[in-house]
mmCIF file of C-alpha atoms in Angstrom:
data_model
loop_
_atom_site.group_PDB
_atom_site.id
_atom_site.type_symbol
_atom_site.label_atom_id
_atom_site.label_comp_id
_atom_site.label_asym_id
_atom_site.label_seq_id
_atom_site.Cartn_x
_atom_site.Cartn_y
_atom_site.Cartn_z
ATOM 1 C CA UNK A 290 138.001 -131.140 -16.388
ATOM 2 C CA UNK A 291 140.343 -129.274 -17.386
ATOM 3 C CA UNK A 292 141.580 -125.809 -16.091
ATOM 4 C CA UNK A 293 141.984 -122.875 -19.316
ATOM 5 C CA UNK A 294 144.488 -120.882 -18.996
ATOM 6 C CA UNK A 295 145.819 -117.180 -20.779
ATOM 7 C CA UNK A 296 147.368 -119.390 -23.470
ATOM 8 C CA UNK A 297 144.127 -121.068 -24.410
ATOM 9 C CA UNK A 298 142.767 -117.912 -24.811
ATOM 10 C CA UNK A 299 144.654 -116.471 -26.603
ATOM 11 C CA UNK A 300 144.490 -119.314 -28.964
ATOM 12 C CA UNK A 301 140.834 -118.460 -29.293
ATOM 13 C CA UNK A 302 139.098 -117.748 -32.653
ATOM 14 C CA UNK A 303 136.081 -115.964 -33.906
ATOM 15 C CA UNK A 304 134.335 -116.086 -37.304
ATOM 16 C CA UNK A 305 130.786 -113.041 -37.511
ATOM 17 C CA UNK A 306 127.956 -114.476 -38.566
ATOM 18 C CA UNK A 307 126.278 -113.864 -42.147
ATOM 19 C CA UNK A 308 123.675 -110.958 -41.970
ATOM 20 C CA UNK A 309 120.238 -111.571 -41.828
ATOM 21 C CA UNK A 310 119.768 -110.603 -45.567
ATOM 22 C CA UNK A 311 121.828 -113.312 -46.764
ATOM 23 C CA UNK A 312 120.439 -116.067 -44.892
ATOM 24 C CA UNK A 313 117.786 -118.408 -46.380
ATOM 25 C CA UNK A 314 115.393 -119.150 -44.342
ATOM 26 C CA UNK A 315 114.719 -115.405 -42.118
ATOM 27 C CA UNK A 316 111.412 -117.338 -39.972
ATOM 28 C CA UNK A 317 110.574 -116.904 -36.353
ATOM 29 C CA UNK A 318 107.444 -118.662 -34.977
ATOM 30 C CA UNK A 319 107.175 -119.756 -31.539
ATOM 31 C CA UNK A 320 104.025 -121.979 -30.584
ATOM 32 C CA UNK A 321 102.658 -122.078 -27.180
ATOM 33 C CA UNK A 322 100.609 -124.898 -25.295
ATOM 34 C CA UNK A 323 99.248 -124.208 -21.907
ATOM 35 C CA UNK A 324 96.515 -126.979 -20.478
ATOM 36 C CA UNK A 325 95.315 -126.861 -16.804
ATOM 37 C CA UNK A 326 92.767 -128.864 -15.991
ATOM 38 C CA UNK A 327 91.259 -129.750 -12.666
ATOM 39 C CA UNK A 328 87.821 -132.130 -12.102
ATOM 40 C CA UNK A 329 86.229 -132.736 -8.275
ATOM 41 C CA UNK A 330 83.195 -135.245 -8.450
ATOM 42 C CA UNK A 331 80.605 -135.553 -5.352
ATOM 43 C CA UNK A 332 77.501 -136.669 -6.032
ATOM 44 C CA UNK A 333 74.712 -137.938 -3.987
ATOM 45 C CA UNK A 334 76.495 -137.989 -0.727
ATOM 46 C CA UNK A 335 75.726 -136.477 2.131
ATOM 47 C CA UNK A 336 78.095 -133.957 4.826
ATOM 48 C CA UNK A 337 81.346 -135.150 2.494
ATOM 49 C CA UNK A 338 83.578 -132.954 0.343
ATOM 50 C CA UNK A 339 85.661 -133.305 -2.810
ATOM 51 C CA UNK A 340 88.640 -131.953 -2.943
ATOM 52 C CA UNK A 341 90.644 -131.006 -6.390
ATOM 53 C CA UNK A 342 94.034 -130.044 -7.136
ATOM 54 C CA UNK A 343 94.895 -128.224 -10.812
ATOM 55 C CA UNK A 344 98.044 -129.411 -12.843
ATOM 56 C CA UNK A 345 99.106 -126.770 -15.232
ATOM 57 C CA UNK A 346 101.500 -128.324 -18.702
ATOM 58 C CA UNK A 347 102.594 -125.262 -20.567
ATOM 59 C CA UNK A 348 104.875 -126.045 -24.014
ATOM 60 C CA UNK A 349 106.955 -123.383 -25.945
ATOM 61 C CA UNK A 350 108.346 -124.187 -29.430
ATOM 62 C CA UNK A 351 109.918 -121.361 -31.131
ATOM 63 C CA UNK A 352 111.500 -121.883 -34.767
#
């Protein structure tokens, strides 16, 4: 990795993005999918213990 110098920074340029009214697709939506599940079974046993751990999964997609 090379270090930036003052000369490198001074040579950088910027360009303005077009305004919102000039953009063709002005669409912004977010899809959120969340799932939380856990299962434990303790059937036909005497004096036993059933444990269950819940796993959570969340997906966020923005367009």
